[in-house]
Structures are given as structure tokens and as C-alpha cells.
JSON list of C-alpha atoms in Angstrom, two decimals:
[
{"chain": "A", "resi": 1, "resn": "UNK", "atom": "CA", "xyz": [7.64, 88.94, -24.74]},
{"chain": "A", "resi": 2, "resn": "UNK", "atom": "CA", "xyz": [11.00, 90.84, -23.51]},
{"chain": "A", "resi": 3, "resn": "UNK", "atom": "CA", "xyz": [10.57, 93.10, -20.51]},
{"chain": "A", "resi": 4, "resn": "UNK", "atom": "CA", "xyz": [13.65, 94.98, -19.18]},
{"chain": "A", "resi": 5, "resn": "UNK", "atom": "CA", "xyz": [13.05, 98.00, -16.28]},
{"chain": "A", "resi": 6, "resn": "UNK", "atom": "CA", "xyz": [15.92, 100.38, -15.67]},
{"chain": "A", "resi": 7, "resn": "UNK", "atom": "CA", "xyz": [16.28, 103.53, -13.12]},
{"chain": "A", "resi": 8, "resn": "UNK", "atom": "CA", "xyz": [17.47, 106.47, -15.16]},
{"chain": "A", "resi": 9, "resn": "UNK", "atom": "CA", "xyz": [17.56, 109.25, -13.21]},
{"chain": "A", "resi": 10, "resn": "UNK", "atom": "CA", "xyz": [15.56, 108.72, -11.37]},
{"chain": "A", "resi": 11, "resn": "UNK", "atom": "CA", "xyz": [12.36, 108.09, -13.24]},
{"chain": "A", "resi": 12, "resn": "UNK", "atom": "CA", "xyz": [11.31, 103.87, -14.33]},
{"chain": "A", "resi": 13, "resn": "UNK", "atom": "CA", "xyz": [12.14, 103.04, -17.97]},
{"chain": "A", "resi": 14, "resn": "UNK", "atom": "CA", "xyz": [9.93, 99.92, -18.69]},
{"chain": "A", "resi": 15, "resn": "UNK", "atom": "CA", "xyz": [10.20, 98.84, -22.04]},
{"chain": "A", "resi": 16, "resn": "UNK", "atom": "CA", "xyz": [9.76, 95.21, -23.99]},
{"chain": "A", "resi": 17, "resn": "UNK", "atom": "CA", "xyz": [9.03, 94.00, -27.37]},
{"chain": "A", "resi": 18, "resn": "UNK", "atom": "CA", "xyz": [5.40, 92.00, -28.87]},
{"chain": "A", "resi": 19, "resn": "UNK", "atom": "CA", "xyz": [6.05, 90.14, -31.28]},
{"chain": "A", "resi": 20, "resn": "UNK", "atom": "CA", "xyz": [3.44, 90.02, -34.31]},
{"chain": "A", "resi": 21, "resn": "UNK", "atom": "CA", "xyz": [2.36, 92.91, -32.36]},
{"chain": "A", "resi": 22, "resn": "UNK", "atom": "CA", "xyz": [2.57, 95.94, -35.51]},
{"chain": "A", "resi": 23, "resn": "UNK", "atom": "CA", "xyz": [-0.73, 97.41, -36.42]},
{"chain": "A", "resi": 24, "resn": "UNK", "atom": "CA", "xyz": [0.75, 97.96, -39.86]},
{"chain": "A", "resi": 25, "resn": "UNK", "atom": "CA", "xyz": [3.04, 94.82, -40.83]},
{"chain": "A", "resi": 26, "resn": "UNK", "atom": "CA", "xyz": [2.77, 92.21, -38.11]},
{"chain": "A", "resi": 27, "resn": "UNK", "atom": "CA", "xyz": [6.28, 92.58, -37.15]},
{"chain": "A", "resi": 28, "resn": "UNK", "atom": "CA", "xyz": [7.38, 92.91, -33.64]},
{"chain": "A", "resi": 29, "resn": "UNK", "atom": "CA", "xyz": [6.55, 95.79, -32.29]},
{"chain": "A", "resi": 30, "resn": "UNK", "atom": "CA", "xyz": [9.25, 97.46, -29.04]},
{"chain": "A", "resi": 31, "resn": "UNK", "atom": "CA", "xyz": [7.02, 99.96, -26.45]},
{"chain": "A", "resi": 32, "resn": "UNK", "atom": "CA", "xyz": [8.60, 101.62, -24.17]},
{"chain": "A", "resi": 33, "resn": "UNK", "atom": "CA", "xyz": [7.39, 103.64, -21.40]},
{"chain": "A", "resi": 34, "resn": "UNK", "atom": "CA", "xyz": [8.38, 106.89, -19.12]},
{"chain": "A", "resi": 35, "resn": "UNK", "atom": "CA", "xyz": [6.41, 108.10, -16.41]},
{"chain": "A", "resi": 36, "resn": "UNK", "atom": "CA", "xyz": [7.27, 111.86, -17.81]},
{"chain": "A", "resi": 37, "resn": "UNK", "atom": "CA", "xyz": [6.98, 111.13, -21.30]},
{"chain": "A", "resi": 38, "resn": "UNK", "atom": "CA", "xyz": [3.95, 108.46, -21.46]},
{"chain": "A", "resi": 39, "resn": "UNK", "atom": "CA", "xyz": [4.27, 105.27, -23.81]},
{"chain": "A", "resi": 40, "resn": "UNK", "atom": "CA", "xyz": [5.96, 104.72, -27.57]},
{"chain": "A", "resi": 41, "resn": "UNK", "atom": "CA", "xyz": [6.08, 102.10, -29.89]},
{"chain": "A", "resi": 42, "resn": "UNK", "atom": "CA", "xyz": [8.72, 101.59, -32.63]},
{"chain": "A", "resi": 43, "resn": "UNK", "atom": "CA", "xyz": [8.35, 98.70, -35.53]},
{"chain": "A", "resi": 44, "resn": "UNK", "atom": "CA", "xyz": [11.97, 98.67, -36.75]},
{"chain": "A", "resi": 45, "resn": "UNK", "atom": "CA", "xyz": [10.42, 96.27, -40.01]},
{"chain": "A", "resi": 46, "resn": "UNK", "atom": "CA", "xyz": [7.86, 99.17, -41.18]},
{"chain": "A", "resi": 47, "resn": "UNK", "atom": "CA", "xyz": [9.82, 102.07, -39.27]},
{"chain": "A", "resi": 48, "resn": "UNK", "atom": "CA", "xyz": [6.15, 102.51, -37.98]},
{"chain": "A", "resi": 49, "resn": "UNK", "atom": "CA", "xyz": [5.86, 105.24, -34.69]},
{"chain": "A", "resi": 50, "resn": "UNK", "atom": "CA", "xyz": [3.30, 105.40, -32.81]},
{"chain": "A", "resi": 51, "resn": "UNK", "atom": "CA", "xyz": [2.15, 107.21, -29.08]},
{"chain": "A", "resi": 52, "resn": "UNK", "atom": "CA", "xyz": [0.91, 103.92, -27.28]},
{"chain": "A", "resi": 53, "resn": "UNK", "atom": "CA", "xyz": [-1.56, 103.89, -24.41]},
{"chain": "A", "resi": 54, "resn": "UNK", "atom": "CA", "xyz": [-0.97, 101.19, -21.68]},
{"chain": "A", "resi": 55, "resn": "UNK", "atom": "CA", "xyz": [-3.32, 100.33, -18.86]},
{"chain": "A", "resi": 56, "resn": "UNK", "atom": "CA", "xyz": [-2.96, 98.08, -16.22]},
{"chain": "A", "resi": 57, "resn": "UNK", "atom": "CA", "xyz": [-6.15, 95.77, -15.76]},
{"chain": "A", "resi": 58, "resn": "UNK", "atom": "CA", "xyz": [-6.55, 92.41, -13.48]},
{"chain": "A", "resi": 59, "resn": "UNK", "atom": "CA", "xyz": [-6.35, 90.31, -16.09]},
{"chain": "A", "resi": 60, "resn": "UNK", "atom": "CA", "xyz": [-2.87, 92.55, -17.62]},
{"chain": "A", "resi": 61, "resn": "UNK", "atom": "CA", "xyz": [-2.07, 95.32, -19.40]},
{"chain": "A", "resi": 62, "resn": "UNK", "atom": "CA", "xyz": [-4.33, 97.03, -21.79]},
{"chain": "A", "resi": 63, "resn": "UNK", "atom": "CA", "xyz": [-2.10, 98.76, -25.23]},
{"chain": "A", "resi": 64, "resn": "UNK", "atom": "CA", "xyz": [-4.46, 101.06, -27.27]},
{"chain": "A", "resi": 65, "resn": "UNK", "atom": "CA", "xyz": [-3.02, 102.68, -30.42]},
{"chain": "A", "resi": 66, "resn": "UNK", "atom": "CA", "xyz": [-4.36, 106.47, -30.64]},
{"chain": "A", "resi": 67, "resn": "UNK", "atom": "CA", "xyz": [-5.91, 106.46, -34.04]},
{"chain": "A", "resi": 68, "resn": "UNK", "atom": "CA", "xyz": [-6.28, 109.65, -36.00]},
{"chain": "A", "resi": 69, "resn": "UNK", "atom": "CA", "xyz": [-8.04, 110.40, -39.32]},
{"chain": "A", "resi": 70, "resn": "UNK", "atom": "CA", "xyz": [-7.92, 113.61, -41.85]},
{"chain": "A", "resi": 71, "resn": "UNK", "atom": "CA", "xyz": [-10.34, 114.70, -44.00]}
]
């Protein structure tokens, strides 16, 4: 796992890469996260977006994948 932080004006860009870590393809998978825009993932092998939910727990950080369905 690859974690880089940044200051951009201001605000804390965390963002790092899982590897196997697609829900689609098992590809790596790069999430970054903004405090005013929340948490996105990007598979560059599947082209694969998705709005990522992080929590912090004791024993690390939490991702949940918002899942959706149509009738």
C-alpha cells in the first residue's frame, strides 16, 4: 500500500493505492480523499469509479463501496 498526503490549499489530500483491491477486476484500486469532497476510487485496469466511504476504526481504516441497484 502507497500513501502520499499533500496540503493543497489548504485542505489534506490523502490518497494511496490497494492493490487487488477492485470490486470489479481485482486490479489495484487508487482512493483518494478530500475533506470537502469526501472519498474516490479509480481502477485505471477496468476504468471502474466509484464514491468510496472510509472510516477510521482501532484496528484501521474501514473502505465501504456505496452499492446501488435499479429496477
Amino acid at each position: 500500500m502507497t500513501g502520499i498526503t499533500e496540503k493543497n490549499t489548504g485542505d489534506a489530500v490523502s490518497e494511496f493505492t490497494l492493490p487487488d483491491g477492485c470490486m470489479l477486476c481485482g486490479g489495484a484500486v487508487t482512493i483518494r480523499s478530500t475533506p470537502g469532497n469526501g472519498a474516490h476510487s479509480y481502477c485505471p485496469h477496468c476504468h471502474w469509479l466509484s464514491r468510496t466511504r472510509l472510516r477510521m476504526r482501532k484496528e484501521g481504516l474501514e473502505i465501504a463501496y456505496a452499492t446501488q441497484a435499479f429496477a
